[in-house]
């Protein structure tokens, strides 16, 4: 059999060049810069620079606050990813089951998608404001001495709530699309075989939804790690007591506010390795169990 | 008033367009961090400067908050696109001053470009903060403020008390204010008011190397008995309902004072204008309290906060002359008085202060004079200022630990040990970068 091939060897390269250029300029080049900077100690103005080996990494890893921030990031990301996926799945299943007025529900549930994280954070700031925040008053009225300005748990609660709220709509769209692509014949067959709706969901719907679920998980982990920056910056700025500073937020605080290039580069390299490792694990372990 | 400001801003915009058309003027760029009403006042000053002569055209550019402006300036410097003038805040002063060759010290810039510089022209409180150890100014103090106490007159009258001069007096009046239904005190910037200025107000050393003026400091002195005592007291006050701590954000701590939940608030002398329009009650201003037990009756001055203007080096002679002319214009008594009146920041020259007094401004607005009076109080060994590297992050460390003291999750001793350790690590790191 004859292999399909372009006549000109350069044409395919030309076609992928724009994409490659974007990756080179916006990912490979800055990542390489970060790796280079993470081994250097440099004054903010770039007047003197020296190679310090792994010193930056050693200082970062030995800092108590970094450890606290790492633990918070993992708990925060796990909760944000899990809650926003679970709530979105529940809503998608329910919306999928509705026959009349489905589009109204769909629109209502998806339009939060248009809200940027920083805007979501501002809405959260108002809702939880000490003097004018309605949610703040509501929570205090339940007897919970809710005080996100001082209590790390309460502050974490507010940023997780807003981050989840912001992400549910995105997940909802994917889950709903996933549910609607399950063949009708399969669903009807299942309906005849099993009358228990809950069981039908676990044994038939969920496995068929798994490819969508896996994709959503990957984007949610990335969202929780990186895109929640806007929510944290507008709501807590890492306070109280540095208890809500995620690793990305710390990179920003040390690098952009504090002008410590070497230290924040080392942090971003660690973060890059961490997220890369997480993604590899996801693909290696989870994807094997998914049937497309 | 609002409309006048808008008109002024619009006029400034038009004037710039006009000046752009009349070419040949040397362009000078000025990056600042003054948003909102302050930004409009900066634009008005730039407009006046441009109208006062035809050789130079100054373009002010708002670059965001203090940190963002500094970061933008650093990035621009690294890309060889630095502006002529940049506004750098107190905590960032060490960063730019230690960048050898990055800035053209103001004293030399003025002297070498036909504007003689005399340190004595500036009021004592602002003279040294941005100067080298010999007293030659490196940065031109621009918006200078100092922490003062604002008090709700109705609240104090209701409790039948006078505003406190000392913390000892505060302890006697706080229960009365509580009985009258108020939390006695809140403050908006724990590192600035309760830490840096605590050291100036009590004439205590803050760091080695003469607070960082004689060399690169590597040792912070915050973990001392006086600081630990003050914060133990503050925590006790908080638990007794005399002191409200509302996190690290400025506005969150000011709000309860405006809402009349809190009777007294420690803020900036520059907060005066904003407070005037926000507070629906009669308030007074007085000096930052001190511990009589520490100063033994002495009433020491405080540090200036705010920011200074730095000129980047490596610019054309003509541009530097323009910068010198602008600084000359900026420090004129009339300009300073205008700035002082519009914003509440203190006038930085003696001549401007005299002018403000002569016009009778303080007769109508006695509160506006408190900041500058406090800056003119007795100065001793440790009231000049401080110059510490990575100080933005050191403040971050302090905020982190203070939050935990006032949340009750960490003891004062442990928190100060952590501040000492964290700060010294940062100072050591900074010392390595500048060597």
XYZ file of C-alpha atoms in Angstrom:
727
model
C 0.000 0.000 0.000
C 1.185 3.447 -0.839
C 1.660 5.861 2.087
C -0.094 9.156 1.834
C 2.495 11.891 1.751
C 2.773 15.534 0.913
C 4.896 16.309 -2.114
C 6.823 19.015 -0.331
C 8.490 17.987 2.858
C 8.330 21.545 4.206
C 4.571 22.000 3.950
C 3.561 20.042 7.085
C 6.179 21.852 9.121
C 4.893 25.144 7.836
C 1.373 24.188 8.852
C 2.288 23.391 12.424
C 4.716 26.300 12.696
C 2.244 28.796 14.189
C 1.274 26.344 16.924
C 4.902 25.478 17.602
C 5.826 29.145 17.717
C 3.166 29.754 20.349
C 4.431 26.857 22.454
C 8.028 28.033 22.086
C 7.320 31.650 22.957
C 4.788 31.170 25.726
C 5.928 27.928 27.299
C 9.369 26.591 26.377
C 11.223 29.908 26.472
C 9.847 31.156 29.819
C 10.172 27.672 31.329
C 13.818 27.556 30.246
C 14.338 31.033 31.733
C 12.768 29.898 35.005
C 15.038 26.853 35.152
C 18.089 29.021 34.446
C 17.065 31.625 37.053
C 16.372 28.967 39.669
C 20.097 28.194 39.809
C 21.137 31.832 40.010
C 21.140 34.403 42.743
C 20.553 37.817 41.234
C 19.765 41.270 42.555
C 16.365 42.555 41.405
C 17.829 44.956 38.848
C 19.901 42.250 37.202
C 23.187 44.069 37.832
C 25.002 41.130 39.414
C 24.239 37.473 39.080
C 25.958 34.376 40.426
C 25.535 30.642 40.051
C 24.478 29.092 43.356
C 23.675 25.504 42.409
C 20.753 24.077 44.338
C 20.851 26.754 47.078
C 17.552 28.328 46.008
C 15.827 24.967 46.084
C 17.319 24.144 49.467
C 16.089 27.413 50.945
C 12.617 26.972 49.508
C 12.232 23.387 50.683
C 13.581 24.093 54.169
C 11.124 26.949 54.760
C 8.254 26.106 57.137
C 5.932 28.429 55.352
C 6.565 26.690 52.034
C 5.596 23.367 53.587
C 2.399 24.896 54.987
C 1.631 26.386 51.598
C 2.258 23.052 49.844
C -0.095 21.197 52.198
C -2.739 23.884 51.787
C -2.378 23.725 47.983
C -2.879 19.966 47.915
C -5.919 20.019 50.214
C -7.354 23.051 48.435
C -6.854 21.567 44.960
C -8.268 18.187 45.925
C -11.360 19.793 47.468
C -11.919 22.255 44.639
C -11.525 19.576 41.958
C -13.640 17.011 43.782
C -16.447 19.333 44.831
C -16.757 21.165 41.539
C -16.817 17.871 39.616
C -19.254 16.164 41.985
C -21.697 19.079 42.025
C -21.440 19.546 38.258
C -22.059 15.827 37.661
C -25.121 15.839 39.877
C -26.509 18.909 38.127
C -25.711 17.501 34.684
C -27.466 14.195 35.422
C -30.517 16.021 36.726
C -30.575 18.497 33.821
C -30.183 15.664 31.350
C -33.220 13.946 32.819
C -35.470 16.937 32.394
C -37.667 16.858 29.352
C -39.451 20.205 29.437
C -37.567 23.468 29.645
C -34.164 21.827 29.553
C -32.513 24.735 27.772
C -33.574 27.180 30.501
C -31.791 25.066 33.105
C -28.783 24.679 30.849
C -28.438 28.419 30.340
C -28.890 29.176 34.025
C -26.254 26.639 34.981
C -23.678 27.591 32.379
C -23.600 31.334 32.368
C -21.303 31.588 35.379
C -18.761 30.287 32.863
C -18.427 33.871 31.597
C -17.245 35.150 35.003
C -13.479 35.638 35.286
C -11.769 34.321 38.450
C -10.896 37.843 39.611
C -14.509 38.933 39.208
C -15.693 35.831 41.051
C -13.250 36.808 43.795
C -14.680 40.324 43.976
C -18.203 38.915 44.278
C -16.905 36.670 47.063
C -15.276 39.641 48.780
C -18.604 41.453 48.894
C -20.554 38.379 49.993
C -18.177 37.710 52.877
C -17.490 41.321 53.851
C -17.571 41.851 57.593
C -20.068 44.695 57.566
C -22.039 44.365 54.325
C -21.581 40.695 53.365
C -24.900 38.843 53.335
C -23.279 35.390 53.489
C -21.137 36.586 56.378
C -24.256 37.654 58.276
C -26.050 34.433 57.389
C -23.225 32.219 58.626
C -22.901 34.221 61.827
C -26.646 33.921 62.330
C -26.335 30.128 62.302
C -24.164 30.378 65.397
C -20.865 29.843 63.581
C -18.540 32.672 64.742
C -17.530 33.101 61.125
C -14.459 35.347 60.770
C -12.428 34.876 57.575
C -10.200 37.858 58.461
C -8.614 35.927 61.311
C -9.595 32.279 61.043
C -7.688 30.201 58.485
C -10.427 27.595 58.271
C -13.105 30.209 57.554
C -10.919 31.969 54.996
C -10.177 28.658 53.263
C -13.899 27.971 53.237
C -14.589 31.233 51.393
C -11.921 30.743 48.701
C -12.904 27.109 48.151
C -16.574 28.027 47.878
C -15.933 30.742 45.297
C -13.450 28.620 43.312
C -15.916 25.734 43.194
C -18.828 27.969 42.222
C -16.797 29.409 39.372
C -15.795 25.971 38.056
C -19.090 24.065 38.354
C -20.477 25.604 35.173
C -17.460 24.567 33.093
C -17.673 20.998 34.344
C -21.420 21.013 33.861
C -21.050 21.735 30.138
C -18.635 18.844 29.639
C -20.646 16.379 31.710
C -23.882 17.278 29.988
C -22.269 16.855 26.566
C -20.821 13.536 27.746
C -24.191 12.328 28.984
C -25.924 13.308 25.775
C -23.408 11.388 23.700
C -24.299 8.102 25.446
C -26.326 6.196 22.816
C -30.020 6.107 23.482
C -30.152 2.372 22.709
C -27.723 1.607 25.513
C -29.726 3.631 27.990
C -32.989 2.009 26.966
C -31.494 -1.462 27.186
C -30.243 -0.659 30.658
C -33.639 0.635 31.621
C -35.190 -2.721 30.719
C -32.515 -4.719 32.541
C -32.418 -2.720 35.734
C -35.075 -0.666 37.419
C -32.822 0.842 40.051
C -31.777 4.250 38.716
C -28.890 4.638 41.101
C -27.422 1.285 40.146
C -27.941 1.998 36.462
C -25.958 5.199 36.890
C -23.015 3.436 38.577
C -22.830 0.447 36.220
C -23.779 1.935 32.869
C -23.758 5.737 32.762
C -20.644 6.416 34.793
C -18.313 4.024 32.921
C -19.527 5.451 29.628
C -18.925 8.943 31.000
C -15.428 8.076 32.207
C -13.498 9.525 29.227
C -15.243 12.877 29.781
C -14.682 12.579 33.513
C -10.980 11.978 33.015
C -10.601 15.002 30.790
C -12.539 17.128 33.270
C -10.331 15.891 36.109
C -7.185 16.946 34.274
C -8.478 20.442 33.568
C -9.821 20.781 37.116
C -6.503 19.953 38.719
C -4.854 22.571 36.504
C -7.604 25.034 37.353
C -7.268 24.440 41.104
C -3.498 24.814 40.982
C -3.165 27.802 38.688
C -6.371 29.600 37.712
C -7.596 30.106 41.268
C -4.879 32.751 41.594
C -7.366 35.504 40.742
C -9.798 34.341 43.423
C -7.094 34.244 46.093
C -5.548 37.568 45.092
C -8.851 39.414 45.217
C -10.231 37.689 48.329
C -7.517 36.881 50.862
C -4.079 37.670 49.385
C -2.858 34.558 51.176
C -3.986 35.783 54.610
C -4.713 35.132 57.430
C -1.344 34.008 58.636
C -0.312 32.924 55.142
C -2.883 30.147 55.520
C -4.523 30.554 52.108
C -1.425 31.159 49.989
C -1.260 28.490 47.301
C 2.087 27.648 45.729
C 1.297 29.783 42.691
C 0.373 32.702 44.904
C 3.673 32.378 46.737
C 5.575 32.461 43.450
C 3.806 35.733 42.712
C 4.401 37.187 46.189
C 8.115 36.391 46.242
C 8.843 37.083 42.588
C 6.550 39.922 41.584
C 5.981 41.706 44.855
C 9.220 40.840 46.630
C 11.571 40.936 43.609
C 13.358 37.705 44.580
C 13.863 36.159 41.145
C 15.979 33.139 42.092
C 13.727 32.043 44.929
C 10.494 32.409 43.024
C 11.999 30.688 39.947
C 12.979 27.741 42.116
C 9.417 27.631 43.413
C 7.970 27.684 39.926
C 10.316 24.901 38.809
C 9.179 22.778 41.772
C 5.575 23.549 40.893
C 6.182 22.653 37.256
C 7.655 19.289 38.271
C 4.794 18.664 40.694
C 2.058 19.318 38.142
C 3.949 17.375 35.479
C 4.218 14.413 37.860
C 0.533 14.661 38.729
C -0.415 14.688 35.058
C 1.813 11.701 34.290
C 0.248 9.778 37.177
C -3.205 10.668 35.940
C -2.453 9.444 32.470
C -0.562 6.334 33.517
C -2.787 5.108 36.310
C -6.229 6.440 35.585
C -6.354 6.412 31.850
C -5.611 2.677 31.714
C -8.876 2.035 33.463
C -10.882 4.075 31.042
C -12.376 2.600 27.897
C -13.072 4.950 25.072
C -15.176 69.691 44.038
C -15.422 66.412 42.156
C -16.329 68.218 38.968
C -13.404 70.594 39.382
C -11.039 67.643 39.649
C -12.470 65.998 36.558
C -12.114 69.273 34.698
C -8.550 69.599 35.888
C -7.773 66.089 34.686
C -9.367 66.764 31.338
C -7.443 70.000 31.065
C -4.250 68.135 31.900
C -5.015 65.667 29.130
C -5.640 68.451 26.632
C -2.547 70.309 27.700
C -0.503 67.192 27.039
C -1.975 66.832 23.578
C -1.182 70.475 22.926
C 2.354 70.151 24.195
C 2.804 67.067 21.986
C 1.990 69.133 18.934
C 4.449 71.876 19.866
C 7.499 69.675 19.251
C 11.125 70.075 20.284
C 10.326 69.746 23.986
C 12.394 67.071 25.744
C 10.175 64.212 26.869
C 10.379 63.078 30.486
C 8.444 60.051 31.712
C 7.320 59.677 35.293
C 5.916 56.361 36.549
C 3.868 56.590 39.720
C 1.559 54.584 41.956
C -0.978 57.270 42.772
C -4.458 56.122 41.770
C -7.825 57.851 42.000
C -7.896 61.370 43.416
C -4.170 61.285 44.175
C -3.476 60.474 40.528
C -5.531 63.471 39.466
C -3.455 65.685 41.745
C -0.257 64.279 40.208
C -1.655 65.045 36.761
C -2.517 68.585 37.839
C 1.070 69.131 39.071
C 2.463 67.730 35.810
C 0.170 70.032 33.849
C 1.317 73.048 35.844
C 4.953 72.083 35.324
C 4.456 71.706 31.588
C 2.677 75.037 31.439
C 5.425 76.761 33.460
C 8.098 76.204 30.777
C 8.391 74.973 27.200
C 11.670 73.050 27.170
C 10.470 69.868 28.826
C 7.320 67.825 28.668
C 6.587 65.593 31.648
C 4.263 62.628 31.130
C 2.997 60.968 34.311
C 1.963 57.315 33.941
C -0.003 55.412 36.568
C 1.491 51.911 36.902
C -0.700 50.379 39.625
C 0.093 49.872 43.295
C 3.472 50.448 44.919
C 4.703 46.893 44.351
C 3.456 46.833 40.775
C 5.120 50.141 39.995
C 8.423 48.894 41.395
C 8.172 45.614 39.476
C 7.328 47.479 36.280
C 10.313 49.788 36.832
C 12.663 46.870 37.424
C 11.432 45.082 34.299
C 11.815 48.269 32.259
C 15.313 48.856 33.600
C 16.320 45.315 32.655
C 14.961 45.886 29.154
C 16.762 49.254 28.883
C 13.471 51.082 28.737
C 13.446 52.666 32.177
C 11.427 55.855 32.700
C 13.245 59.010 33.853
C 11.508 59.108 37.219
C 9.954 56.323 39.251
C 8.062 56.425 42.514
C 9.342 53.803 44.978
C 7.747 53.186 48.382
C 9.518 53.031 51.754
C 9.717 49.230 51.905
C 11.277 49.093 48.428
C 13.858 51.820 49.076
C 16.658 49.384 49.946
C 16.064 47.458 46.730
C 16.591 50.427 44.447
C 19.245 52.185 46.531
C 21.373 49.045 46.691
C 21.158 48.553 42.918
C 24.523 50.207 42.286
C 24.452 52.463 39.285
C 20.751 52.071 38.598
C 19.788 55.433 40.036
C 21.187 58.903 39.705
C 21.198 60.197 43.323
C 18.953 63.225 43.613
C 21.528 65.394 45.397
C 24.091 64.899 42.596
C 21.483 65.141 39.866
C 20.354 68.522 41.156
C 23.856 69.858 41.794
C 25.163 68.732 38.400
C 22.210 70.158 36.504
C 22.083 73.677 37.771
C 19.782 73.312 40.770
C 21.794 73.624 43.985
C 20.758 71.073 46.597
C 20.591 71.961 50.311
C 19.612 69.204 52.724
C 18.618 71.785 55.356
C 15.766 73.000 53.138
C 13.874 69.803 53.871
C 12.055 69.188 57.136
C 14.033 67.041 59.553
C 11.635 64.114 59.481
C 11.954 63.494 55.740
C 15.571 64.548 55.226
C 17.312 61.257 55.931
C 14.954 58.451 55.062
C 16.004 58.265 51.396
C 19.508 59.667 51.888
C 22.899 57.978 52.184
C 24.709 57.843 55.525
C 26.356 61.219 54.755
C 22.929 62.829 54.377
C 22.989 63.239 50.585
C 19.562 62.482 49.212
C 19.320 59.557 46.808
C 15.556 59.712 46.359
C 13.373 62.816 46.467
C 10.697 62.381 49.179
C 7.367 62.751 47.402
C 4.292 61.578 49.230
C 5.303 61.498 52.864
C 3.001 60.577 55.680
C 3.322 59.267 59.190
C 1.065 57.227 61.457
C -1.284 59.273 63.645
C -4.267 58.603 65.894
C -7.762 59.572 64.735
C -10.491 59.651 67.344
C -14.249 59.906 67.246
C -15.038 63.007 69.312
C -18.604 61.926 70.098
C -17.425 58.525 71.302
C -14.773 59.989 73.574
C -17.206 62.553 74.936
C -19.748 59.833 75.618
C -17.153 57.891 77.595
C -15.948 61.097 79.232
C -12.320 60.621 78.233
C -9.536 62.498 76.470
C -7.489 61.076 73.558
C -4.479 59.199 74.986
C -0.922 60.521 74.730
C 0.626 57.300 75.929
C -0.293 53.642 75.896
C -0.515 53.829 79.681
C -3.283 56.404 79.287
C -4.897 54.212 76.665
C -5.129 51.408 79.202
C -7.047 53.622 81.595
C -9.546 54.958 79.036
C -10.163 51.737 77.078
C -12.531 50.201 79.711
C -14.557 53.423 79.736
C -14.902 53.359 75.960
C -15.960 49.743 76.175
C -18.587 50.649 78.766
C -19.830 53.332 76.355
C -20.311 50.627 73.731
C -17.163 51.009 71.644
C -14.138 48.933 70.827
C -11.432 51.390 71.838
C -8.917 50.951 69.010
C -8.023 49.492 65.639
C -5.031 50.103 63.375
C -4.498 49.581 59.668
C -0.890 48.478 59.173
C 0.707 46.335 61.857
C 4.220 46.267 60.340
C 4.290 50.012 59.663
C 2.508 51.357 62.760
C 3.138 48.751 65.450
C 6.598 47.660 64.345
C 8.674 50.124 62.310
C 7.254 53.262 63.893
C 7.171 51.575 67.284
C 10.965 51.589 67.051
C 11.179 55.220 65.985
C 8.638 56.441 68.528
C 10.624 54.757 71.313
C 14.057 55.411 69.795
C 14.911 51.720 69.525
C 17.318 50.161 67.062
C 15.615 48.212 64.279
C 18.519 46.460 62.565
C 22.291 46.258 62.611
C 24.539 48.408 60.389
C 22.826 51.539 61.734
C 19.372 50.339 60.643
C 20.885 49.453 57.284
C 22.199 52.933 56.451
C 25.898 52.118 56.907
C 25.915 48.845 55.052
C 23.754 45.901 54.125
C 21.897 44.931 57.309
C 21.795 41.243 58.183
C 20.190 41.268 61.608
C 16.728 42.457 62.531
C 16.090 43.507 66.141
C 12.318 43.007 66.240
C 12.497 40.151 68.721
C 13.080 42.480 71.684
C 11.406 42.737 75.080
C 9.549 45.971 74.217
C 7.963 44.579 71.074
C 7.012 41.375 72.857
C 5.510 43.423 75.684
C 3.545 45.616 73.282
C 2.111 42.697 71.358
C 1.283 40.774 74.550
C -0.586 43.868 75.685
C -2.325 44.256 72.331
C -3.438 40.632 72.481
C -4.766 41.178 76.022
C -6.600 44.303 74.853
C -8.079 42.347 71.983
C -9.341 39.631 74.313
C -10.747 42.216 76.706
C -12.605 43.921 73.847
C -10.454 47.062 73.757
C -8.663 46.391 70.503
C -10.094 45.146 67.225
C -7.819 43.316 64.788
C -9.449 42.870 61.394
C -6.724 41.156 59.392
C -3.994 42.724 57.302
C -5.947 44.859 54.848
C -5.906 48.621 55.365
C -9.590 49.243 54.613
C -10.881 46.340 56.692
C -9.396 47.945 59.809
C -10.521 51.471 58.926
C -14.116 50.459 58.183
C -15.142 49.746 61.828
C -13.926 53.260 62.756
C -15.998 54.817 59.970
C -18.949 52.665 61.047
C -18.478 53.993 64.628
C -17.912 50.551 66.111
C -14.365 51.529 66.981
C -13.635 54.796 68.789
C -9.998 55.406 67.761
C -8.058 54.389 64.701
C -4.363 54.475 63.885
C -3.880 55.341 60.252
C -1.775 57.580 58.064
C -1.640 61.365 58.250
C -2.421 61.055 54.549
C -5.748 59.359 55.370
C -7.130 62.698 56.531
C -8.757 63.755 53.258
C -10.439 60.409 52.615
C -11.648 60.140 56.196
C -13.127 63.621 56.015
C -15.502 62.551 53.250
C -16.187 59.026 54.578
C -16.810 59.676 58.274
C -20.251 60.984 59.226
C -19.093 62.216 62.614
C -16.708 64.755 64.062
C -13.216 63.367 64.458
C -9.938 64.700 65.808
C -6.313 63.848 65.160
C -3.409 63.474 67.540
C 0.031 61.906 67.804
C 0.721 58.185 67.805
C 0.756 57.020 71.467
C 3.984 55.751 73.038
C 4.913 53.784 76.145
C 6.065 56.160 78.818
C 7.669 53.177 80.530
C 10.041 52.771 77.552
C 10.876 56.371 76.614
C 10.959 57.652 80.221
C 8.921 60.666 79.278
C 10.665 61.495 75.993
C 8.431 62.155 72.996
C 10.361 60.928 69.937
C 9.435 61.466 66.317
C 8.167 58.812 63.896
C 9.349 57.654 60.472
C 7.831 58.891 57.269
C 5.916 56.390 55.224
C 4.834 56.771 51.661
C 7.211 56.957 48.755
C 10.030 58.876 47.054
C 10.951 59.700 43.481
C 14.095 58.164 42.015
C 15.777 59.164 38.782
C 17.138 56.328 36.676
C 20.705 56.702 35.500
C 21.958 56.402 31.928
C 19.719 59.123 30.521
C 20.644 62.040 28.256
C 21.957 65.222 29.833
C 18.934 67.130 28.518
C 16.505 64.697 30.129
C 18.341 64.852 33.442
C 18.162 68.637 33.322
C 14.434 68.281 32.814
C 14.201 65.966 35.831
C 16.163 68.513 37.894
C 13.804 71.274 36.773
C 10.799 69.144 37.661
C 12.207 68.411 41.131
C 12.819 72.112 41.570
C 9.228 72.804 40.573
C 7.953 70.026 42.827
C 9.749 71.303 45.911
C 8.602 74.907 45.409
C 6.567 76.039 48.443
C 3.466 76.657 46.297
C 3.546 73.185 44.712
C 4.181 71.520 48.059
C 1.377 73.443 49.721
C -1.013 72.488 46.918
C 0.012 68.823 47.260
C -0.318 68.981 51.068
C -3.784 70.523 50.889
C -5.110 68.248 48.164
C -3.801 64.966 49.531
C -3.002 65.310 53.229
C 0.612 64.261 52.703
C 3.055 66.442 54.622
C 4.933 69.305 52.915
C 8.570 68.224 52.609
C 10.327 71.571 52.795
C 10.522 74.056 55.646
C 9.536 76.849 53.281
C 6.349 75.034 52.295
C 5.472 74.382 55.931
C 6.006 78.069 56.723
C 3.815 79.051 53.773
C 1.043 76.718 54.974
C 1.239 78.280 58.429
C 1.260 81.826 57.053
C -1.836 81.283 54.942
C -3.707 80.258 58.081
C -4.492 76.818 56.674
C -3.937 75.122 60.035
C -6.308 77.520 61.788
C -9.146 76.088 59.692
C -7.781 72.534 59.605
C -5.750 71.928 62.777
C -5.841 68.167 62.123
C -3.839 68.615 58.929
C -0.855 69.824 60.935
C -0.578 66.840 63.298
C 1.486 64.699 60.933
C 4.111 67.333 60.282
C 4.265 68.329 63.954
C 4.895 64.727 64.875
C 7.658 64.506 62.263
C 9.283 67.544 63.854
C 9.414 66.002 67.335
C 12.691 65.166 69.065
C 15.015 63.133 66.897
C 17.752 60.931 68.345
C 19.853 57.995 67.254
C 17.221 55.714 65.741
C 14.677 58.049 64.146
C 16.253 58.594 60.718
C 14.667 55.635 59.035
C 15.676 52.158 58.007
C 17.023 50.518 54.872
C 16.432 46.787 54.735
C 16.594 44.444 51.777
C 13.663 42.244 50.728
C 11.656 44.316 53.176
C 8.441 43.710 51.229
C 8.771 40.016 52.074
C 9.828 40.772 55.639
C 6.558 42.670 56.069
C 4.818 39.622 54.645
C 6.492 37.448 57.300
C 5.404 39.910 59.997
C 1.806 40.001 58.780
C 1.730 36.225 58.730
C 2.924 35.972 62.325
C 0.831 38.867 63.664
C -2.276 37.246 62.168
C -1.476 34.163 64.193
C -0.896 36.111 67.410
C -4.287 37.787 67.084
C -6.031 34.592 66.006
C -4.669 33.068 69.193
C -2.937 30.251 67.346
C 0.620 31.264 68.221
C 2.249 32.726 71.315
C 3.887 36.140 71.138
C 7.279 34.550 71.896
C 6.995 31.960 69.105
C 5.730 34.532 66.620
C 8.643 36.897 67.282
C 11.144 34.047 67.114
C 9.665 33.184 63.703
C 9.822 36.830 62.583
C 13.464 37.070 63.620
C 14.370 33.844 61.891
C 12.398 34.540 58.704
C 13.599 38.138 58.414
C 17.253 37.329 59.024
C 17.138 34.637 56.347
C 15.740 37.166 53.883
C 18.317 39.786 54.874
C 21.141 37.274 54.440
C 19.800 36.358 51.037
C 19.571 39.998 49.998
C 23.119 40.642 51.262
C 24.347 37.857 48.965
C 22.612 39.329 45.910
C 24.149 42.780 46.242
C 27.721 41.751 46.926
